Coordinates of C-alpha atoms in Angstrom, one line a residue:
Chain W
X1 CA -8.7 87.2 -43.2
X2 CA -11.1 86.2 -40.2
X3 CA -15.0 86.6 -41.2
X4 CA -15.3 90.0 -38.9
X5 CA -12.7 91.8 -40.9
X6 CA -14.1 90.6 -44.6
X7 CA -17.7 91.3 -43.4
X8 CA -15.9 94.9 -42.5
X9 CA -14.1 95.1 -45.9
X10 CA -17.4 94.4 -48.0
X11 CA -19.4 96.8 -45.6
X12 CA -17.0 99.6 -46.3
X13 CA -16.9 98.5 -50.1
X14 CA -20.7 98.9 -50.6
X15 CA -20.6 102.3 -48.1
X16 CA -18.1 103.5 -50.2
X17 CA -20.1 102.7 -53.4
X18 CA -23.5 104.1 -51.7
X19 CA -21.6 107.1 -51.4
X20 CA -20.3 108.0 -54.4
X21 CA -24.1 107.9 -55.6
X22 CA -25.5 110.1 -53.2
X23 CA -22.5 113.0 -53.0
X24 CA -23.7 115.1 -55.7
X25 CA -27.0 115.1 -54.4
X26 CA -25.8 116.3 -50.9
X27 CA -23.3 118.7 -52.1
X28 CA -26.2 120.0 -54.1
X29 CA -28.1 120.5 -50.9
X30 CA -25.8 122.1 -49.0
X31 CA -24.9 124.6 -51.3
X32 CA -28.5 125.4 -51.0
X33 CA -28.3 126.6 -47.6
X34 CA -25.1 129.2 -48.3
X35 CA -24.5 132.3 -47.1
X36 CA -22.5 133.8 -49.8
X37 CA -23.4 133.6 -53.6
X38 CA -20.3 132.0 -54.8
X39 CA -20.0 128.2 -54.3
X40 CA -16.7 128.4 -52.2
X41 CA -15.0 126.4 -49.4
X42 CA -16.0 126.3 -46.3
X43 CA -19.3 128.3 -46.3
X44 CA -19.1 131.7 -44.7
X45 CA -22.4 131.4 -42.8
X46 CA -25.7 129.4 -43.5
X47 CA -28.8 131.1 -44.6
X48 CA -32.5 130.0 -45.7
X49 CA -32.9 133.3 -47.8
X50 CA -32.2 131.8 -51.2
X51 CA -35.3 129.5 -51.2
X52 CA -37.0 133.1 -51.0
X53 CA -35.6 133.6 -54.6
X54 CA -37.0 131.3 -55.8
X55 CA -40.8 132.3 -56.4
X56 CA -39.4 135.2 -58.1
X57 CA -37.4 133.2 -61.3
X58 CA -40.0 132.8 -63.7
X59 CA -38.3 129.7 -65.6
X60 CA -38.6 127.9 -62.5
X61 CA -42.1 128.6 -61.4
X62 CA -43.1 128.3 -64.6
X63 CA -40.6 125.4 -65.3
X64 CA -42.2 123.4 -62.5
X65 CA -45.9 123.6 -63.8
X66 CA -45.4 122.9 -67.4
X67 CA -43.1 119.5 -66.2
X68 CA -46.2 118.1 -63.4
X69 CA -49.0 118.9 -66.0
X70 CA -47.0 117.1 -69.0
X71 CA -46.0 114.5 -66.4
X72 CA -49.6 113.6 -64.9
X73 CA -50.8 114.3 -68.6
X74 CA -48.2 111.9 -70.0
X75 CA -48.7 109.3 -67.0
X76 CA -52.2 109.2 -67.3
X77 CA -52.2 108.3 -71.0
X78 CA -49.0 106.2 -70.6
X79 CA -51.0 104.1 -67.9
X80 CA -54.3 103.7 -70.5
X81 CA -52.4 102.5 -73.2
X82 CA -50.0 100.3 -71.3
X83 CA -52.7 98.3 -69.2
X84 CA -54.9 96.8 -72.1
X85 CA -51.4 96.1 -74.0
X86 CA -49.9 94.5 -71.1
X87 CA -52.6 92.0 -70.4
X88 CA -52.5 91.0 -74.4
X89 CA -49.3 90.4 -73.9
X90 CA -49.3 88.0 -70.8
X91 CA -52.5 86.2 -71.5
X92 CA -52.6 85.8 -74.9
X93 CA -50.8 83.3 -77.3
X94 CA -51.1 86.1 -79.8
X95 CA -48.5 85.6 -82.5
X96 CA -45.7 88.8 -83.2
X97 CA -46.0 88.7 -79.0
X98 CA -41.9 88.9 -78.3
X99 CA -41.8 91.2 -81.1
X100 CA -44.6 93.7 -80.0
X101 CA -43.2 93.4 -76.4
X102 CA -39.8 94.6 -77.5
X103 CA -41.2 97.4 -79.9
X104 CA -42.8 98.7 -76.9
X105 CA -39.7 98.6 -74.7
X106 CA -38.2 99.8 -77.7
X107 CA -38.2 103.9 -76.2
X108 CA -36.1 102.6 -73.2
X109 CA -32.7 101.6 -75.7
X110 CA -33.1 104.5 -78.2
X111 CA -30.9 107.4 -77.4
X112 CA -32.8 110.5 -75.7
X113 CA -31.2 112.9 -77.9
X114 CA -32.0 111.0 -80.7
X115 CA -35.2 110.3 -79.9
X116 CA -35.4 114.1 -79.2
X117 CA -34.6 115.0 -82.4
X118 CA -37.3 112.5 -84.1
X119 CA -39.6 113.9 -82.5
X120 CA -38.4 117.4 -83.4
X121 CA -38.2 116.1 -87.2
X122 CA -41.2 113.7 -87.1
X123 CA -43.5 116.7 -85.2
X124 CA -41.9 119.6 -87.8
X125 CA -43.6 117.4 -90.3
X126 CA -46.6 117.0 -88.9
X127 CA -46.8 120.6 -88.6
X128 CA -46.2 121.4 -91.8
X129 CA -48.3 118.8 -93.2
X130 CA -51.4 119.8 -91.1
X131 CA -50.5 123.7 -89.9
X132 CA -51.3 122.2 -86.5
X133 CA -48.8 124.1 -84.0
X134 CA -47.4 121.1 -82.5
X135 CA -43.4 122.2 -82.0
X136 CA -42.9 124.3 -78.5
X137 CA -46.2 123.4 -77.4
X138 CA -47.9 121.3 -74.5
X139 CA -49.7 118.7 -76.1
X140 CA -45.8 118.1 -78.7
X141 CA -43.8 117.3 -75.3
X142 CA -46.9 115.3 -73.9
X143 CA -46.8 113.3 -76.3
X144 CA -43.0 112.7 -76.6
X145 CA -43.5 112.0 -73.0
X146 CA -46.0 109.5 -73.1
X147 CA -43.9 107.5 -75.1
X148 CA -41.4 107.6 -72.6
X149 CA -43.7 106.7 -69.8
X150 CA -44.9 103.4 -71.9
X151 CA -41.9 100.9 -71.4
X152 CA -41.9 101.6 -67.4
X153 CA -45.7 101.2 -67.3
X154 CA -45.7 97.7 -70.1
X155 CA -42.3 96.8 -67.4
X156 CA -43.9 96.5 -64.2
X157 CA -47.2 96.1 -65.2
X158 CA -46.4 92.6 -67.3
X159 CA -44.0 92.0 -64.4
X160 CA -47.1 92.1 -62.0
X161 CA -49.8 90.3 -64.5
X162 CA -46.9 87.3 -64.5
X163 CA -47.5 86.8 -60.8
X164 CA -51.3 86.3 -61.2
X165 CA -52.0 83.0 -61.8
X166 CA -55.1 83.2 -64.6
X167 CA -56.8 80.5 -63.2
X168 CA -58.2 82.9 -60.5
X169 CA -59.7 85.2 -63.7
X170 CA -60.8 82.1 -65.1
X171 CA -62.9 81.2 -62.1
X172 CA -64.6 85.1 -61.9
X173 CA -65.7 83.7 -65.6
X174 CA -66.8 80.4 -64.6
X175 CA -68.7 81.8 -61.9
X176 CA -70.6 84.0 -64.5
X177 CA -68.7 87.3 -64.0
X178 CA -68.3 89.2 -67.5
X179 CA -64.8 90.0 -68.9
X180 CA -65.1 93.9 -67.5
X181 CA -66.4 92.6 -64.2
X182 CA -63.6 90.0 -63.7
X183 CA -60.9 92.6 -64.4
X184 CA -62.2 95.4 -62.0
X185 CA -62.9 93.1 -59.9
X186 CA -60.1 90.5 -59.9
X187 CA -56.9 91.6 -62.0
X188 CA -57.3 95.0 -60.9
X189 CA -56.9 94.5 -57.5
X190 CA -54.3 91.7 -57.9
X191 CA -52.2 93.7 -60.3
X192 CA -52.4 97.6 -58.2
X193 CA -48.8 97.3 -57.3
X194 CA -47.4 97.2 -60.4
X195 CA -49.5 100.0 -61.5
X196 CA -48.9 101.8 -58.9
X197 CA -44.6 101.2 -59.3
X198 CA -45.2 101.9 -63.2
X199 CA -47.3 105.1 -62.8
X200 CA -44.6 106.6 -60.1
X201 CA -41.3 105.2 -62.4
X202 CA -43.4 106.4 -65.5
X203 CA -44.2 109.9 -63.5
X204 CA -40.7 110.6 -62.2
X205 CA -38.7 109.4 -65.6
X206 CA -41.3 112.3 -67.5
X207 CA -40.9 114.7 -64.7
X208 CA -36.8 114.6 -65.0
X209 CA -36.7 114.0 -68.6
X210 CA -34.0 116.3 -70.7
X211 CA -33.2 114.9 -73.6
X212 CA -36.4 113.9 -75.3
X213 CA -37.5 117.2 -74.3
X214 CA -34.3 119.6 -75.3
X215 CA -35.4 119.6 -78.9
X216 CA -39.5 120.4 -77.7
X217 CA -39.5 123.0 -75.9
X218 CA -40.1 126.8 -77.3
X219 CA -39.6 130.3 -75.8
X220 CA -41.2 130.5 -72.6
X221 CA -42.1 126.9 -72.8
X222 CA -39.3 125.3 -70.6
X223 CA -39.4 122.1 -68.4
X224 CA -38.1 122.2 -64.9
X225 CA -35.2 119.9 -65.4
X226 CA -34.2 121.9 -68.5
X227 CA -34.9 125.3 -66.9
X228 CA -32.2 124.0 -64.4
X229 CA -29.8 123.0 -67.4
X230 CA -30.0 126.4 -68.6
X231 CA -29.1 128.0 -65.7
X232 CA -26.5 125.9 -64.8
X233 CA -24.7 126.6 -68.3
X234 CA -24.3 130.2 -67.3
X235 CA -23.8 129.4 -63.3
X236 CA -23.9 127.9 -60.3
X237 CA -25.0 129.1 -56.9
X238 CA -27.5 128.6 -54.0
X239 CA -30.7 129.8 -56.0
X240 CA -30.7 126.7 -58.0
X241 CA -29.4 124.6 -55.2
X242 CA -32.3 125.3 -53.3
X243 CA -34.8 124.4 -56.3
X244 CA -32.5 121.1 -56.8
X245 CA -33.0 120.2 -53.1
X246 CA -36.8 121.0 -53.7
X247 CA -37.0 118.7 -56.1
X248 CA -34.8 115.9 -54.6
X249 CA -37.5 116.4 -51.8
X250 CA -40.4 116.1 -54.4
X251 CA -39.2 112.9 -55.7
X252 CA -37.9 111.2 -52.7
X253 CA -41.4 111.9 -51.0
X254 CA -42.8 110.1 -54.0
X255 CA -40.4 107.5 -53.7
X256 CA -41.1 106.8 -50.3
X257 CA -45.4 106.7 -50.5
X258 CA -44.8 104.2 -53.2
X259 CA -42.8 102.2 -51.0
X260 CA -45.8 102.1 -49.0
X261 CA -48.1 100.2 -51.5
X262 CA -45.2 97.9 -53.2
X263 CA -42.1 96.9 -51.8
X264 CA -39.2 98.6 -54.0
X265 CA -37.3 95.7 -53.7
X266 CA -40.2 93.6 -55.8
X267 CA -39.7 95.8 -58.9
X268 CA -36.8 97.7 -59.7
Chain F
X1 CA -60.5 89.1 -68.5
X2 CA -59.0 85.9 -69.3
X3 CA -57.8 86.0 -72.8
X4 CA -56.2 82.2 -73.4
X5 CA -59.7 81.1 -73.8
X6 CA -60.8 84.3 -76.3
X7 CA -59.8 84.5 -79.6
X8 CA -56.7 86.5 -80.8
X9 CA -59.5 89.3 -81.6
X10 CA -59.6 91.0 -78.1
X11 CA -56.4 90.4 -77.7
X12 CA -55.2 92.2 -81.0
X13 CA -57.3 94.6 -79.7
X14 CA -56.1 95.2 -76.2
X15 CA -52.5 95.7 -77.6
X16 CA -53.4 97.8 -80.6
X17 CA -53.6 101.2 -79.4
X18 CA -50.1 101.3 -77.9
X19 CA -48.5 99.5 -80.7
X20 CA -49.7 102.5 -83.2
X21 CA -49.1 105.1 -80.5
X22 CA -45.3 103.5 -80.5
X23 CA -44.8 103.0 -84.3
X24 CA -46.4 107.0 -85.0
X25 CA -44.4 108.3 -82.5
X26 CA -41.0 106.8 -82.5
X27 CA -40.9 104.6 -85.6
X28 CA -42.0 107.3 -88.1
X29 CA -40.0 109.7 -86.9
X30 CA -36.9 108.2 -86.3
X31 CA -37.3 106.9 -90.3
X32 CA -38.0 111.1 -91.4
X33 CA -35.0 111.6 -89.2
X34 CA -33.2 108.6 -91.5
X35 CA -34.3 110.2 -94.4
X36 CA -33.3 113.8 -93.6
X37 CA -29.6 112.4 -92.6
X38 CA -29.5 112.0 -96.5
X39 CA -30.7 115.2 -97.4
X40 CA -27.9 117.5 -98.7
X41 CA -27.4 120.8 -96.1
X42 CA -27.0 124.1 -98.2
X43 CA -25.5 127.1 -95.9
X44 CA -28.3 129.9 -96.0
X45 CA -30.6 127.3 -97.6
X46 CA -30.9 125.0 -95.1
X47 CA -32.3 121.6 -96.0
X48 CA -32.0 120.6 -99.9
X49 CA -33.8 117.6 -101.2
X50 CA -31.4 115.1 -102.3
X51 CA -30.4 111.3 -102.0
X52 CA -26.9 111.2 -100.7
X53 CA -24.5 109.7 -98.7
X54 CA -22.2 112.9 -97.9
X55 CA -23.2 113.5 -94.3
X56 CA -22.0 109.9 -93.0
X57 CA -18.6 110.7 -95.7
X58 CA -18.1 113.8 -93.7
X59 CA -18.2 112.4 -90.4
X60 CA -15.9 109.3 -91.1
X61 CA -13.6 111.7 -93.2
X62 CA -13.4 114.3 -90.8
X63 CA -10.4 113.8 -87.9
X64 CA -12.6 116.2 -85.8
X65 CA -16.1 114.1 -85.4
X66 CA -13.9 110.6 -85.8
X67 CA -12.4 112.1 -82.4
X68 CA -15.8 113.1 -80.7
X69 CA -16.8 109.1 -81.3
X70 CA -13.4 108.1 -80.4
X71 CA -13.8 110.2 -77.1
X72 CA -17.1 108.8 -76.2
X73 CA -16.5 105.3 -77.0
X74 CA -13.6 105.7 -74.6
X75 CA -15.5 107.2 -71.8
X76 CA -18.2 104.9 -71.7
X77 CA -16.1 101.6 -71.5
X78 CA -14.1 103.4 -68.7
X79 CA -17.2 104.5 -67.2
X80 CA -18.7 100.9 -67.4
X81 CA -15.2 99.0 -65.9
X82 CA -15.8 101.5 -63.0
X83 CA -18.9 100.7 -62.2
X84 CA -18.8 97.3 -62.2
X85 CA -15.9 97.3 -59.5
X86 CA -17.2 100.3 -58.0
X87 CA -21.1 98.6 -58.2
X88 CA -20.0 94.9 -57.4
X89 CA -19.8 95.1 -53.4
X90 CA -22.8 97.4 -52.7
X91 CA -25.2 95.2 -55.3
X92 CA -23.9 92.4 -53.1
X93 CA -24.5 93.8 -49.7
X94 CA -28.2 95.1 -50.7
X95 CA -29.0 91.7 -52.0
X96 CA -27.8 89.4 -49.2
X97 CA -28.7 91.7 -46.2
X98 CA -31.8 91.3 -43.6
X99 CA -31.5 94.8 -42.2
X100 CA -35.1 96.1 -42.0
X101 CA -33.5 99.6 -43.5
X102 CA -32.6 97.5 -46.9
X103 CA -35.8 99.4 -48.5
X104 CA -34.0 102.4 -47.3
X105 CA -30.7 101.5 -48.7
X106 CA -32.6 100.8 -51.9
X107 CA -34.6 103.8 -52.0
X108 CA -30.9 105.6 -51.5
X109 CA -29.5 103.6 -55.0
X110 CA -32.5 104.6 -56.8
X111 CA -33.3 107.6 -55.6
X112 CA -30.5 109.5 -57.4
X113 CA -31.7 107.8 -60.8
X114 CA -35.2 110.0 -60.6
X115 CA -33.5 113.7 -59.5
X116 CA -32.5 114.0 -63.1
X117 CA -28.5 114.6 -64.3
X118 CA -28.6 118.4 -64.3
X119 CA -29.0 118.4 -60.7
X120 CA -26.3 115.3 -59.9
X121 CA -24.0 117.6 -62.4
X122 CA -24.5 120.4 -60.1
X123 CA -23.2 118.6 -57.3
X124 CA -20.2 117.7 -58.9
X125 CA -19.8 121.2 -60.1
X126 CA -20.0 122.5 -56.5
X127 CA -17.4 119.8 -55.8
X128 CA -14.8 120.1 -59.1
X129 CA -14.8 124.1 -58.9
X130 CA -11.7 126.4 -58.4
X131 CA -13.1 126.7 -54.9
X132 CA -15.1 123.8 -54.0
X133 CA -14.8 120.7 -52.0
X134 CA -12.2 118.8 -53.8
X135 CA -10.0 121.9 -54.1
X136 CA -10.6 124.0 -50.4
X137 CA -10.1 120.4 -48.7
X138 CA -6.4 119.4 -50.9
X139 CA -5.7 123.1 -50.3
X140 CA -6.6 122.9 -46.6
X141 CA -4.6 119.7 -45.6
X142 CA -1.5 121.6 -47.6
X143 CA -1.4 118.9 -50.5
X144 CA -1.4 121.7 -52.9
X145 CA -0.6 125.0 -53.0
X146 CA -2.9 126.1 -56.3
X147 CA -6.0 124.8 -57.1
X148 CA -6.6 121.8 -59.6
X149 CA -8.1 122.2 -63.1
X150 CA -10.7 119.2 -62.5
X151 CA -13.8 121.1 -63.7
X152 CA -13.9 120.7 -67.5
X153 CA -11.8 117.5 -67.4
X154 CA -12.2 114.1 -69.1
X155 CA -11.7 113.0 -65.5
X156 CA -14.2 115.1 -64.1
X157 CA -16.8 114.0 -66.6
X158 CA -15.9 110.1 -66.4
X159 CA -16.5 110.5 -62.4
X160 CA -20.2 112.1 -63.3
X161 CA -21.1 110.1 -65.6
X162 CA -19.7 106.8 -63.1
X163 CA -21.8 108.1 -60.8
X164 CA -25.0 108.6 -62.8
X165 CA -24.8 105.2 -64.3
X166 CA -23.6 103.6 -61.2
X167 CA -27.2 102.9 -60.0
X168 CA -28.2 100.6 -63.1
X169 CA -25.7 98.4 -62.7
X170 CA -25.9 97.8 -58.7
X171 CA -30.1 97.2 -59.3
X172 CA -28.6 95.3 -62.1
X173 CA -26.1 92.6 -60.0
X174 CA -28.3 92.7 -57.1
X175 CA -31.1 91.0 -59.0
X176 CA -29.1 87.9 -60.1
X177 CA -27.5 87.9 -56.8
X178 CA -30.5 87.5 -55.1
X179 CA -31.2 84.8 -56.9
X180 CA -28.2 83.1 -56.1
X181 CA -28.5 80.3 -53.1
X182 CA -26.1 81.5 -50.2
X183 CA -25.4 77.9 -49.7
X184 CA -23.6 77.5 -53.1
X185 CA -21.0 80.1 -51.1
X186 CA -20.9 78.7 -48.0
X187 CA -20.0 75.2 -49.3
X188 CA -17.3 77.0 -51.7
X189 CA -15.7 77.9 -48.2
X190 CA -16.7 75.3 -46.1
X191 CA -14.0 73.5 -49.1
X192 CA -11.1 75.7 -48.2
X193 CA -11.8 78.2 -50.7
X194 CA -10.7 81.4 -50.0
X195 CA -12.9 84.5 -50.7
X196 CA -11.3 85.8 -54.1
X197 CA -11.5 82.3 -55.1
X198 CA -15.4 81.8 -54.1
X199 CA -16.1 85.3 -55.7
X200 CA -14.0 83.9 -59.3
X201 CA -15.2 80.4 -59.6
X202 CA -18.6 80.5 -57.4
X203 CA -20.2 84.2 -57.8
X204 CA -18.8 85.9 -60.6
X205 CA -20.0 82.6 -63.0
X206 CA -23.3 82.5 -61.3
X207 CA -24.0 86.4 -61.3
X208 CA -22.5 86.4 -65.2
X209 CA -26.2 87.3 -66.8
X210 CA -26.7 90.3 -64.3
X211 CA -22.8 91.3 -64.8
X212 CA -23.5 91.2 -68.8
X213 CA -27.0 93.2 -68.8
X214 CA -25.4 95.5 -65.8
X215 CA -22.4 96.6 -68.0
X216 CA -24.5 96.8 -71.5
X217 CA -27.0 99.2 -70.1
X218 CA -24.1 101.2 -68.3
X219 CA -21.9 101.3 -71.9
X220 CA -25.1 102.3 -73.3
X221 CA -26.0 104.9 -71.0
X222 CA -22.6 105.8 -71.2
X223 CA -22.3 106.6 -75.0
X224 CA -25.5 108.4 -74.8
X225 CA -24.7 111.1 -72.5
X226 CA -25.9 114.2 -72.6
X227 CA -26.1 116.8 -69.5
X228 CA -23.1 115.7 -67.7
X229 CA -20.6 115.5 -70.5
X230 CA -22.2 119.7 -71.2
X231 CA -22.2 120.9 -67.7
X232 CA -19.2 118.9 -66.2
X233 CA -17.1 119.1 -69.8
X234 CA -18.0 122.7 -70.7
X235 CA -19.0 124.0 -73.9
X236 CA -15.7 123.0 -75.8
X237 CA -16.0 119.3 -74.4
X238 CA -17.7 117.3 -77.3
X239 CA -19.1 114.0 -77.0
X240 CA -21.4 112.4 -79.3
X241 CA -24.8 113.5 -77.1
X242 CA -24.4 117.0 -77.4
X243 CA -22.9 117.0 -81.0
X244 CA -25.8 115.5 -82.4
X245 CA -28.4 118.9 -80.3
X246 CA -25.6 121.5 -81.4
X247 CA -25.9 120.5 -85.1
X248 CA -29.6 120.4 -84.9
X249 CA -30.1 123.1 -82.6
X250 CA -27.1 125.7 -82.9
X251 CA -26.1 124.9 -86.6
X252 CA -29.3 124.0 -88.2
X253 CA -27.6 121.3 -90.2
X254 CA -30.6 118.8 -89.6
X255 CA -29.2 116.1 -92.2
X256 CA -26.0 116.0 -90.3
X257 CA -27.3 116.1 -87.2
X258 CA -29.6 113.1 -88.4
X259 CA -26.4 111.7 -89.6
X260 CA -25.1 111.9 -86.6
X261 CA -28.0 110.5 -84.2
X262 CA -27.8 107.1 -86.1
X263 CA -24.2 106.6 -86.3
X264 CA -24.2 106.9 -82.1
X265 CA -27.1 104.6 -82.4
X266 CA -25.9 102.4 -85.3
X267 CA -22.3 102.0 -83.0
X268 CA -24.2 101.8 -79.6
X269 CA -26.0 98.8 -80.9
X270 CA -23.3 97.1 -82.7
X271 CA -20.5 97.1 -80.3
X272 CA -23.3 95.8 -77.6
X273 CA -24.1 93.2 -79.9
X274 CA -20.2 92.6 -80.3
X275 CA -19.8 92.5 -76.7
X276 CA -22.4 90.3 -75.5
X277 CA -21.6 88.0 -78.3
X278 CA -18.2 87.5 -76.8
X279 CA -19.3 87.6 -73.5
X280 CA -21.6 84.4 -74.4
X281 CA -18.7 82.9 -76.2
X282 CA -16.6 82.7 -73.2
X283 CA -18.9 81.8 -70.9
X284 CA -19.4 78.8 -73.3
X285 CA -15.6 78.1 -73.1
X286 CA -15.2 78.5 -69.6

């Protein structure tokens, strides 16, 4: 086969493959833009009114708060625990170090519905133990999500610290700098892409996490992506089309300032 | 803060709080969720204290759950041969090209990964339906004269859940290509060798450790399913995902849906292990 044709064969290979990963998406968002209710073949016109619906459906409006404060909540949090842990495990010879770095990467391999229902079981506990009224409430799927936020942030964060050669850290010391000095001052700076990759990948895992969360959430309480779940057991049509292509939007925005600060290429 | 020349003391320290956050929240609960799965389930009672085995008998006994397992087990090997055909070409054309869009392309691949699987099930369900895209096009060209039954298929769920899990194995394969020298490729032509021949003996035994961790994470993605195998399969579709939230959720049987959690678990881990075990082994024969 001459080179033109093969570099034609693979081209069309990996277009095809490219694809297949971004149909649904666009079949999602042209739906969103249908005339008619039903999702049916061709479209009988094109219409911007069901976007108009969508202030008016409670479990999304609703849906769409509770998932950005448990995901800035859960990021936030993520990001405090996952900093000081990743630089322990980089820098120091401490012993247990493969072991704590794989307990910590630990919530990436588990199941989401069965770490959904630990947490269901392990918070029902809790709340029995202490009266606390931690099922169906905010601060029960916050937590949940931080630990999924955790392995993302102790990912890229350990990824970026490995770059860093700590000789640079080690001269801020020499130099008379204190330990909190050199890392504001050094590591931080030298190490803001991969907190920046982890906070988004640790943000936009919480904000479209089901699973974990099925089990978590109460009446009333509902997360976007499961708010979406639920309606799309009973139906499809434009109305959630259009809050699917809202959040494609969302995420793909996010995606895109990221790629600003660190090259995706460098860390996924 | 340089911690090779401090003590193991800040250290400790540093890593501390996330370690307990990580053993309170997911080790403690996934060993209550252990213990329930032996607790005896009493209808109208609920839970009943007890020490038994009889919720891991049922589900091995039972020709009904053996088949959910069965089901899923098939699914996600399907779903992981797939993608690594389906993944192989596009992993290979993101890593070798220079086209100043390849953060675009990339953003494309992962982009998908973030929307969440409810709204990817969507778009198959607006393209599977009685009148959606698959059928109004067939029906269209005059291929068919009545619509296909693809909603609430196997097929139709082994195509969602390709498609969901496609992403982690082309980000997968791309990394190890990447770091694969072009010229190793260029000399297996510059021999003679035609393309299949470069791709068997030069890439494929290069790119082995991307192709391994590629098709673990897909298989275990795979068994773990949850929205697409419920939206694109339907209510009566069972796999092992949703079994384990309708026991626990719809049922109330907590021990055997605890049961249930750890035998997906137990068998997602094991036949990985199993896998990449004999993966290894043959790459040492080879």
């Amino acid at each position: 086969m001459p080179r033109h044709l093969r570099r034609w064969a693979l081209n069309g290979a990996a277009g095809l493959g490219l694809g297949f990963i971004l149909l649904p998406l666009l079949l999602v968002m042209w739906l969103a833009f249908f005339r008619q209710e039903i999702p049916s073949f061709p479209p009988e016109g094109y219409s911007l009114k069901w976007f108009a619906e969508i202030p008016g459906n409670r479990a999304f409006t609703s849906g769409f708060l509770l998932s950005l404060q448990v995901s800035i909540a859960a990021t936030a949090i993520g990001l405090l625990l996952a900093v000081p842990a990743s630089m322990a495990l980089v820098r120091s010879r401490l012993p247990l170090r493969g072991v704590l770095n794989t307990l910590l990467l630990l919530p990436l391999v588990v199941p989401g519905v069965v770490l959904g229902a630990a947490f269901y079981v392990g918070e029902l506990e809790l709340e029995m133990a202490t009266e606390w009224p931690l099922l169906g409430s905010t601060i029960g799927l916050v937590i949940a999500h931080t630990l999924v936020v955790i392995p993302w942030a102790v990912r890229l964060i350990t990824a970026s610290l490995g770059t860093l050669n700590p000789t640079i850290e080690e001269a801020a010391r020499n130099l008379g700098a204190t330990p909190l000095t050199t890392f504001r001052r050094i590591t931080l700076p030298a190490i803001r892409p991969g907190l920046v990759a982890g906070a988004l990948f640790g943000f936009v895992t919480s904000f479209g996490n089901l699973e974990a969360s099925l089990f978590l959430v109460g009446p009333g309480q509902t997360t976007l992506p499961i708010a979406i779940l639920q309606y799309l057991a009973w139906k499809i049509d434009p109305t959630v089309a259009a809050v699917s292509l809202l959040q494609i939007l969302v995420i793909g925005i996010a995606m895109l300032v990221t790629d600003r600060f660190v090259k995706l290429s460098q860390v996924v | 803060m340089s911690l090779g020349t401090q003590g193991h003391g800040t250290a400790a320290g540093l890593v501390t709080p996330a370690t307990i956050f990580v053993v309170l929240t997911l080790l403690v609960p996934l060993a209550l969720l252990f213990r329930y799965s032996l607790n005896a389930f009493v209808p109208g009672q609920f839970m009943v204290d007890a020490l038994t085995l009889e919720n891991y008998v049922k589900f091995f006994t039972d020709p009904f759950y053996t088949a959910v397992l069965w089901r899923t087990f098939r699914i996600a090997l399907l779903v992981t041969v797939i993608c690594l055909f389906v993944g192989f070409p596009l992993a290979y054309v993101l890593a070798r090209t220079r086209s100043r869009y390849k953060n675009l392309l990339l953003i494309g691949v992962v982009l998908p990964l973030f929307v969440g699987n409810a709204v990817r099930a969507a778009g198959w369900m607006v393209a599977f339906g009685a009148k959606g895209v698959v059928n109004a096009s067939l029906m269209g060209l005059g291929v068919i004269a009545t619509p296909l039954d693809i909603m609430f298929t196997e097929t139709a769920v082994i195509i969602g859940i390709t498609a969901v899990n496609l992403p982690f194995m082309v980000l997968s394969l791309q990394s190890v290509i990447e770091g694969i020298d072009r010229s190793v490729e260029e000399a297996a032509f510059n021999l003679g060798a035609p393309p299949w021949r470069m791709i068997g003996r030069v890439l494929v035994p290069l790119a082995a450790p991307g192709i391994v961790a590629g098709c673990i994470l897909t298989f275990i993605l795979g068994m773990n399913a949850y929205a697409t195998p419920v939206l694109i399969g339907g209510p009566r579709f069972q796999t092992m995902g949703p079994l384990v939230y309708g026991q626990f959720v719809e049922q109330n049987n907590w021990p055997f849906g605890g049961a249930i959690a750890f035998i997906l678990m137990t068998a997602t881990l094991l036949l990985t292990m199993a896998s990449s075990l004999l993966l290894r082994r043959r790459r040492v024969a080879d």
